[in-house]
Short mmCIF file of C-alpha atoms and ligand atoms in Angstrom, two decimals:
data_model
loop_
_atom_site.label_atom_id
_atom_site.label_comp_id
_atom_site.label_asym_id
_atom_site.label_seq_id
_atom_site.Cartn_x
_atom_site.Cartn_y
_atom_site.Cartn_z
CA MET A 113 26.89 83.74 148.95
CA PHE A 114 29.86 84.62 151.17
CA LYS A 115 29.05 84.56 154.95
CA TYR A 116 32.40 85.95 155.93
CA ARG A 117 34.89 88.38 154.04
CA LEU A 118 38.37 88.73 155.02
CA ILE A 119 39.23 92.46 154.74
CA PRO A 120 42.97 92.83 154.47
CA SER A 121 44.18 95.27 157.18
CA PRO A 122 46.88 97.54 156.01
CA ARG A 123 49.51 95.45 157.83
CA MET A 124 48.70 92.48 155.76
CA ALA A 125 49.83 94.07 152.58
CA PRO A 126 52.89 92.10 151.53
CA PRO A 127 56.01 94.52 151.80
CA GLY A 128 57.52 95.20 148.60
CA ASP A 129 61.37 94.96 148.14
CA LYS A 130 62.09 98.55 146.84
CA ILE A 131 63.80 101.29 148.93
CA LEU A 132 62.61 104.80 149.44
CA VAL A 133 65.16 107.38 150.49
CA THR A 134 63.87 110.59 152.11
CA GLY A 135 65.83 113.78 151.99
CA ALA A 136 67.74 112.23 149.31
CA LEU A 137 69.24 115.37 147.82
CA GLY A 138 71.10 116.21 151.03
CA GLN A 139 74.70 115.54 151.99
CA ILE A 140 74.21 111.92 153.06
CA GLY A 141 71.55 110.97 150.69
CA THR A 142 73.72 112.03 147.67
CA ASP A 143 76.27 109.40 148.53
CA LEU A 144 73.68 106.81 150.02
CA VAL A 145 71.41 106.72 147.06
CA GLU A 146 74.30 105.94 144.62
CA GLU A 147 75.58 103.21 146.87
CA LEU A 148 72.08 101.70 147.20
CA ARG A 149 71.53 101.97 143.65
CA ALA A 150 74.80 100.18 142.85
CA ARG A 151 73.81 97.33 145.25
CA HIS A 152 70.08 96.95 144.42
CA GLY A 153 69.61 98.30 140.88
CA THR A 154 68.77 101.91 139.89
CA ASP A 155 65.09 101.35 139.52
CA ASN A 156 64.69 99.58 142.83
CA VAL A 157 65.99 102.90 144.74
CA ILE A 158 63.43 105.73 144.79
CA ALA A 159 64.99 108.89 145.66
CA SER A 160 62.60 111.63 147.38
CA ASP A 161 62.99 115.05 148.73
CA VAL A 162 60.85 118.24 149.44
CA ARG A 163 62.80 120.14 146.78
CA GLU A 164 63.88 119.69 143.16
CA MET A 165 67.35 120.25 142.05
CA PRO A 166 67.41 120.35 138.31
CA GLU A 167 71.23 119.72 138.18
CA HIS A 168 71.06 116.77 140.58
CA PRO A 169 71.86 113.43 138.88
CA PHE A 170 69.08 111.55 140.81
CA LEU A 171 66.38 113.51 139.00
CA GLU A 172 67.55 112.02 135.62
CA ASP A 173 69.23 108.83 136.56
CA GLY A 174 66.52 107.08 138.27
CA PRO A 175 63.20 107.21 139.99
CA PHE A 176 62.55 110.43 141.95
CA ARG A 177 59.34 111.58 143.85
CA LEU A 178 58.81 115.03 145.32
CA LEU A 179 57.69 114.20 148.88
CA SER A 180 57.61 116.00 152.01
CA VAL A 181 57.88 113.79 155.09
CA LEU A 182 55.15 116.00 156.65
CA ASP A 183 52.69 114.42 154.21
CA GLY A 184 51.84 111.23 155.82
CA ASP A 185 49.26 110.13 153.26
CA GLY A 186 51.62 111.00 150.40
CA MET A 187 54.38 108.93 151.86
CA ASP A 188 51.93 105.92 152.40
CA ALA A 189 50.76 106.28 148.72
CA VAL A 190 54.43 106.40 147.41
CA VAL A 191 55.18 103.28 149.48
CA ARG A 192 52.17 101.44 148.16
CA GLU A 193 52.33 102.48 144.66
CA ASP A 194 56.12 101.86 144.35
CA GLU A 195 56.12 98.58 146.47
CA VAL A 196 58.56 99.92 149.03
CA GLY A 197 59.86 97.48 151.73
CA THR A 198 62.53 99.76 153.41
CA ILE A 199 62.71 103.34 154.09
CA TYR A 200 66.12 105.17 154.64
CA HIS A 201 64.82 108.33 156.33
CA LEU A 202 67.35 111.05 155.94
CA ALA A 203 64.96 114.16 155.71
CA ALA A 204 65.68 116.56 158.63
CA ILE A 205 66.67 120.14 159.59
CA LEU A 206 70.29 120.14 161.08
CA SER A 207 71.60 122.00 164.09
CA ALA A 208 72.55 125.33 162.85
CA THR A 209 69.40 125.87 160.71
CA GLY A 210 67.32 124.08 163.51
CA GLU A 211 68.47 126.41 166.31
CA LYS A 212 67.45 129.44 163.94
CA ASP A 213 63.94 127.95 163.48
CA PRO A 214 63.38 125.51 166.31
CA ASP A 215 59.53 125.16 165.36
CA LEU A 216 60.45 123.96 161.86
CA CYS A 217 63.21 121.64 163.42
CA GLN A 218 60.60 119.86 165.65
CA ARG A 219 57.98 119.77 163.02
CA VAL A 220 60.29 118.07 160.36
CA ASN A 221 62.49 115.97 162.68
CA VAL A 222 59.80 114.76 165.09
CA GLY A 223 56.77 114.91 162.75
CA GLY A 224 58.64 113.33 159.90
CA MET A 225 59.96 110.45 161.93
CA THR A 226 56.52 109.86 163.24
CA ASN A 227 55.11 109.69 159.65
CA VAL A 228 57.91 107.31 158.67
CA LEU A 229 57.17 105.05 161.66
CA GLU A 230 53.33 105.06 161.11
CA THR A 231 53.87 104.36 157.42
CA ALA A 232 56.39 101.51 158.25
CA MET A 233 53.78 99.95 160.99
CA ASN A 234 51.05 100.14 158.36
CA ASN A 235 53.02 98.60 155.68
CA ASP A 236 55.44 96.24 157.38
CA LEU A 237 58.48 98.20 156.30
CA ARG A 238 61.96 98.29 157.78
CA VAL A 239 63.32 101.57 158.60
CA TYR A 240 66.93 103.21 158.98
CA ALA A 241 66.65 106.63 160.62
CA PRO A 242 69.93 108.28 161.65
CA SER A 243 70.45 109.99 165.00
CA SER A 244 73.34 112.21 165.84
CA ILE A 245 76.12 112.87 168.37
CA ALA A 246 73.94 115.95 168.99
CA VAL A 247 71.84 113.80 171.39
CA PHE A 248 74.56 114.37 173.93
CA GLY A 249 74.78 117.53 176.05
CA PRO A 250 77.48 119.06 178.18
CA ASP A 251 76.88 116.66 180.99
CA ALA A 252 77.99 113.65 179.02
CA SER A 253 81.54 112.65 179.26
CA LYS A 254 83.94 113.98 176.57
CA ILE A 255 84.34 110.28 175.51
CA ALA A 256 80.52 109.73 175.36
CA ALA A 257 79.49 106.30 176.31
CA GLN A 258 76.66 104.50 174.53
CA ASN A 259 74.50 105.04 177.73
CA SER A 260 75.58 108.45 178.77
CA PRO A 261 72.63 110.46 179.84
CA LEU A 262 70.93 112.32 177.00
CA ASN A 263 70.43 115.93 178.05
CA PRO A 264 71.06 117.86 174.92
CA THR A 265 70.92 121.71 175.01
CA THR A 266 69.96 122.28 171.32
CA THR A 267 66.44 121.89 169.97
CA TYR A 268 67.99 119.66 167.04
CA GLY A 269 69.58 117.48 169.72
CA GLU A 270 66.18 117.06 171.47
CA THR A 271 64.46 116.15 168.17
CA LYS A 272 67.28 113.35 167.71
CA ARG A 273 66.73 112.06 171.32
CA THR A 274 62.92 111.90 170.62
CA GLY A 275 63.42 110.09 167.33
CA GLU A 276 65.52 107.35 169.21
CA ALA A 277 62.69 107.28 171.70
CA LEU A 278 59.97 106.96 169.09
CA ALA A 279 61.95 104.12 167.21
CA ARG A 280 62.08 102.17 170.49
CA GLU A 281 58.35 102.76 170.99
CA TYR A 282 57.39 101.54 167.74
CA LEU A 283 59.66 98.38 167.89
CA ALA A 284 58.36 97.58 171.43
CA ASN A 285 54.67 98.25 170.58
CA PHE A 286 54.28 97.34 166.89
CA GLY A 287 57.37 95.41 166.02
CA VAL A 288 58.77 97.97 163.58
CA ASP A 289 62.41 97.14 162.75
CA CYS A 290 63.95 100.67 162.99
CA ARG A 291 67.63 101.09 163.26
CA GLY A 292 69.96 104.02 163.70
CA ILE A 293 73.26 105.46 164.10
CA ARG A 294 74.47 108.56 166.06
CA TYR A 295 76.45 109.83 163.19
CA PRO A 296 79.39 112.04 164.07
CA GLY A 297 80.05 115.21 161.87
CA LEU A 298 80.25 113.75 158.37
CA VAL A 299 82.94 114.91 155.88
CA SER A 300 82.04 114.32 152.25
CA TRP A 301 82.49 116.02 148.78
CA LYS A 302 79.80 115.20 146.56
CA ALA A 303 77.06 117.45 148.02
CA PRO A 304 77.45 120.48 150.25
CA ALA A 305 76.92 119.86 153.94
CA GLY A 306 73.37 120.85 154.97
CA GLY A 307 73.20 123.55 157.72
CA GLY A 308 74.88 121.89 160.54
CA THR A 309 77.41 123.08 163.11
CA THR A 310 80.07 120.44 161.75
CA ASP A 311 79.74 121.98 158.20
CA TYR A 312 83.17 123.77 158.76
CA ALA A 313 84.95 120.37 158.40
CA VAL A 314 83.48 120.24 154.75
CA GLU A 315 83.64 123.85 153.78
CA ILE A 316 87.17 124.21 154.71
CA PHE A 317 88.36 121.83 151.92
CA HIS A 318 86.51 123.82 149.17
CA ALA A 319 87.73 127.02 150.52
CA ALA A 320 91.37 125.77 150.70
CA LEU A 321 91.29 124.58 147.04
CA GLU A 322 89.32 127.44 145.57
CA LYS A 323 90.80 130.58 147.57
CA GLY A 324 93.66 129.20 149.77
CA HIS A 325 91.93 130.62 152.73
CA TYR A 326 89.17 129.78 155.27
CA GLU A 327 87.51 131.61 157.95
CA CYS A 328 86.39 129.10 160.32
CA PHE A 329 83.22 129.48 162.60
CA VAL A 330 84.52 127.48 165.40
CA GLY A 331 87.67 128.07 167.61
CA PRO A 332 90.92 126.18 166.91
CA ASP A 333 90.56 123.91 169.93
CA THR A 334 87.10 122.66 169.07
CA ARG A 335 87.34 118.96 168.76
CA LEU A 336 84.47 116.85 167.77
CA PRO A 337 83.60 113.37 166.69
CA MET A 338 83.86 113.29 162.86
CA MET A 339 83.88 110.56 160.23
CA TYR A 340 84.59 110.27 156.46
CA ILE A 341 81.60 109.59 154.31
CA ASP A 342 82.69 106.28 152.95
CA ASP A 343 82.89 104.89 156.65
CA ALA A 344 79.49 106.45 157.30
CA ILE A 345 78.00 104.81 154.12
CA ARG A 346 79.61 101.39 155.08
CA ALA A 347 78.42 101.71 158.83
CA THR A 348 74.76 102.38 157.46
CA LEU A 349 74.64 99.45 155.11
CA GLU A 350 76.42 97.14 157.77
CA LEU A 351 73.99 97.95 160.31
CA MET A 352 71.05 97.28 158.02
CA ASP A 353 72.52 94.04 156.98
CA ALA A 354 73.02 92.76 160.71
CA PRO A 355 70.71 89.98 161.92
CA ALA A 356 68.06 91.46 164.14
CA GLU A 357 68.92 88.99 166.88
CA SER A 358 72.50 90.41 167.12
CA LEU A 359 71.04 93.97 167.98
CA GLY A 360 70.42 94.86 171.63
CA SER A 361 69.00 97.94 173.18
CA SER A 362 70.99 100.49 171.30
CA ARG A 363 69.35 99.55 167.91
CA ALA A 364 67.75 103.22 167.58
CA GLY A 365 71.07 105.04 167.94
CA TYR A 366 74.35 103.41 167.92
CA ASN A 367 77.41 105.42 168.81
CA VAL A 368 80.11 104.82 165.97
CA SER A 369 83.56 106.17 166.27
CA GLY A 370 85.38 107.63 163.38
CA ILE A 371 87.99 110.35 163.74
CA SER A 372 88.37 113.00 166.68
CA PHE A 373 90.20 116.18 165.62
CA SER A 374 90.36 119.75 166.55
CA ALA A 375 89.59 122.55 163.98
CA LEU A 376 93.37 123.48 164.13
CA GLU A 377 94.57 120.04 163.57
CA LEU A 378 92.29 119.74 160.56
CA ALA A 379 93.59 123.27 159.21
CA ASP A 380 97.15 122.08 159.78
CA SER A 381 96.72 118.79 158.05
CA ILE A 382 95.23 120.58 155.00
CA ALA A 383 98.16 123.21 155.05
CA GLU A 384 100.76 120.29 154.84
CA ARG A 385 99.12 119.46 151.51
CA ILE A 386 98.10 122.82 150.05
CA ASP A 387 101.01 125.30 149.91
CA GLY A 388 100.10 128.70 151.34
CA PHE A 389 96.72 127.62 152.80
CA THR A 390 95.83 129.95 155.72
CA CYS A 391 92.80 129.72 158.29
CA ASP A 392 91.42 132.33 160.54
CA PHE A 393 89.25 131.23 163.48
CA VAL A 394 86.17 133.45 164.06
CA PRO A 395 83.75 131.73 166.12
CA ASP A 396 80.08 132.47 165.94
CA GLY A 397 76.95 131.22 167.63
CA ARG A 398 77.44 127.60 166.40
CA GLN A 399 80.52 127.56 168.90
CA ALA A 400 78.08 127.01 171.88
CA TYR A 401 76.42 123.98 169.93
CA ALA A 402 79.92 122.41 169.32
CA ASP A 403 80.91 123.02 172.99
CA SER A 404 77.96 120.91 174.19
CA TRP A 405 78.93 117.83 172.29
CA PRO A 406 81.40 115.16 173.26
CA ASP A 407 84.94 115.05 171.63
CA THR A 408 84.47 111.37 170.65
CA VAL A 409 82.26 108.40 171.39
CA ASP A 410 82.74 105.06 172.72
CA ASP A 411 81.38 102.52 170.31
CA SER A 412 81.77 99.40 171.92
CA ALA A 413 78.13 98.40 171.35
CA ALA A 414 78.43 98.75 167.61
CA GLN A 415 81.77 96.92 167.66
CA GLU A 416 80.21 93.95 169.68
CA GLU A 417 76.90 93.78 167.94
CA TRP A 418 77.50 94.23 164.34
CA GLY A 419 81.29 94.43 164.03
CA TRP A 420 81.70 98.02 163.36
CA LYS A 421 85.30 99.37 162.65
CA ALA A 422 86.19 102.69 160.97
CA GLU A 423 88.80 102.65 158.30
CA TYR A 424 89.56 106.44 157.65
CA ASP A 425 91.85 108.42 159.91
CA LEU A 426 92.65 111.96 159.70
CA ASP A 427 95.49 111.76 156.97
CA ALA A 428 93.47 109.27 154.97
CA MET A 429 90.21 111.63 155.01
CA VAL A 430 92.29 114.84 154.20
CA ASP A 431 93.97 112.82 151.12
CA ALA A 432 90.60 111.59 150.02
CA MET A 433 88.79 115.02 150.23
CA ILE A 434 91.44 116.83 148.41
CA GLU A 435 91.93 114.25 145.71
CA SER A 436 88.15 113.74 145.06
CA ILE A 437 87.24 117.64 145.11
CA SER A 438 90.31 118.36 142.73
CA SER A 439 89.47 115.64 140.28
CA ASN A 440 85.76 116.32 140.18
P1 NAD B 129 70.99 117.57 154.70
O1 NAD B 129 70.59 118.79 155.22
O2 NAD B 129 72.22 117.72 153.70
O3 NAD B 129 69.80 116.84 153.98
C1 NAD B 129 68.58 116.84 154.44
C2 NAD B 129 67.50 116.79 153.23
O4 NAD B 129 66.17 116.76 153.81
C3 NAD B 129 67.61 118.03 152.28
O5 NAD B 129 67.87 117.64 151.03
C4 NAD B 129 66.21 118.78 152.51
O6 NAD B 129 65.77 119.14 151.36
C5 NAD B 129 65.42 117.47 152.87
N1 NAD B 129 64.30 117.94 153.60
C6 NAD B 129 64.06 119.00 154.52
N2 NAD B 129 62.79 119.00 154.95
C7 NAD B 129 62.10 118.03 154.27
C8 NAD B 129 60.83 117.67 154.45
N3 NAD B 129 59.77 118.29 155.10
N4 NAD B 129 60.48 116.38 153.66
C9 NAD B 129 61.56 115.96 152.85
N5 NAD B 129 62.63 116.24 152.72
C10 NAD B 129 63.05 117.31 153.47
O7 NAD B 129 71.16 116.51 155.94
P2 NAD B 129 72.23 115.21 155.88
O8 NAD B 129 73.45 115.77 156.39
O9 NAD B 129 72.02 114.46 154.62
O10 NAD B 129 71.60 114.52 157.15
C11 NAD B 129 70.60 113.42 156.91
C12 NAD B 129 70.33 112.77 158.36
O11 NAD B 129 71.58 112.39 159.01
C13 NAD B 129 69.64 113.73 159.28
O12 NAD B 129 68.61 112.96 159.97
C14 NAD B 129 70.63 114.33 160.19
O13 NAD B 129 70.09 114.80 161.55
C15 NAD B 129 71.74 112.95 160.23
N6 NAD B 129 72.82 113.43 160.58
C16 NAD B 129 73.77 113.93 159.70
C17 NAD B 129 75.13 114.35 160.15
C18 NAD B 129 76.00 115.08 159.16
O14 NAD B 129 77.03 115.46 159.59
N7 NAD B 129 75.56 115.31 157.85
C19 NAD B 129 75.59 113.99 161.37
C20 NAD B 129 74.71 113.44 162.23
C21 NAD B 129 73.44 113.12 161.96
C1 AKB B 130 75.05 119.06 162.65
O1 AKB B 130 76.29 119.66 162.91
O2 AKB B 130 73.92 119.53 162.93
C2 AKB B 130 75.18 117.51 162.14
C3 AKB B 130 75.25 116.59 163.34
C4 AKB B 130 76.46 116.35 164.01
O3 AKB B 130 74.19 115.99 163.62
N1 AKB B 130 76.41 117.59 161.36
#
């Protein structure tokens, strides 16, 4: 008869080696899942989202789970059943949608992050959870330093600041390895931009090619940190590949610099390549969010700690966008 029994605690479950991506059908997930599947094998990367898109390739090409990040038990079950070892947590409500529904933005961004970190703690998972340049507010320098004060004036920015704080807390208290990048506005062509302030830098390409005209919702002098998607995906994977010992106190939200351009410079660069393209600037409520963010960021910490260097400048990005949209 056994006198003692060893009851395995959830933390003792051996971590699997599969990858779960939340919010996988969005702008970044559409590119990231493709790259992760190329690296790790299709069956090892489980795409998940709160919605289904019948026409999206993930639903047919590889494993997909319908999963809300607000369902912590459901997330835990997927992690255990599918032997997940790493979560790339992309599910979120972005700035423009978030400012219209701040309560939803709080619930999804902070609640979802908490569920991901709890699941990671209970199952010994690694986590990638992106932050944003929206963590900065108007008091940050226009070239925002890694350690600039974080006083965002948008609800979305507040949720991203809280996400970074939660990641630091779960690392310090429970040893959860959660890494993040403060992405600039991302410019990509495979999926539409998902309700952010920087969406104009994506929409303008589709409008230019389809209609020869775009009505831009920020003013011509609006200058923001931006990045082409290939650089963003590479940054993500390089950060996740970096040895933990090389990462310092910025682990939850590294500044990464890509390209800084004004809306007019972007329109001019497109007009140089598409004959007859015109752009009107008709700022709406999103102008205020853009004005509260820096022009660019200082990414010395990312350079020093994991060797970050962007490859795409404005010309290379505009060429890549026009060529990719035209040929697809
Ligand atoms: P997106 O809006 O394109 O995609 C987000 C996805 O999350 C959508 O497919 C949506 O259906 C899903 N989602 C929403 N609520 C959910 C829920 N409750 N459960 C599960 N899924 C849910 O966003 P994105 O551009 O791919 O952004 C991904 C991450 O990167 C976010 O954390 C965002 O804050 C961050 N980020 C993005 C940018 C950018 O320019 N795209 C810049 C900075 C930071
Ligand atoms: C948005 O505009 O909301 C995003 C971001 C910069 O976080 N693209």
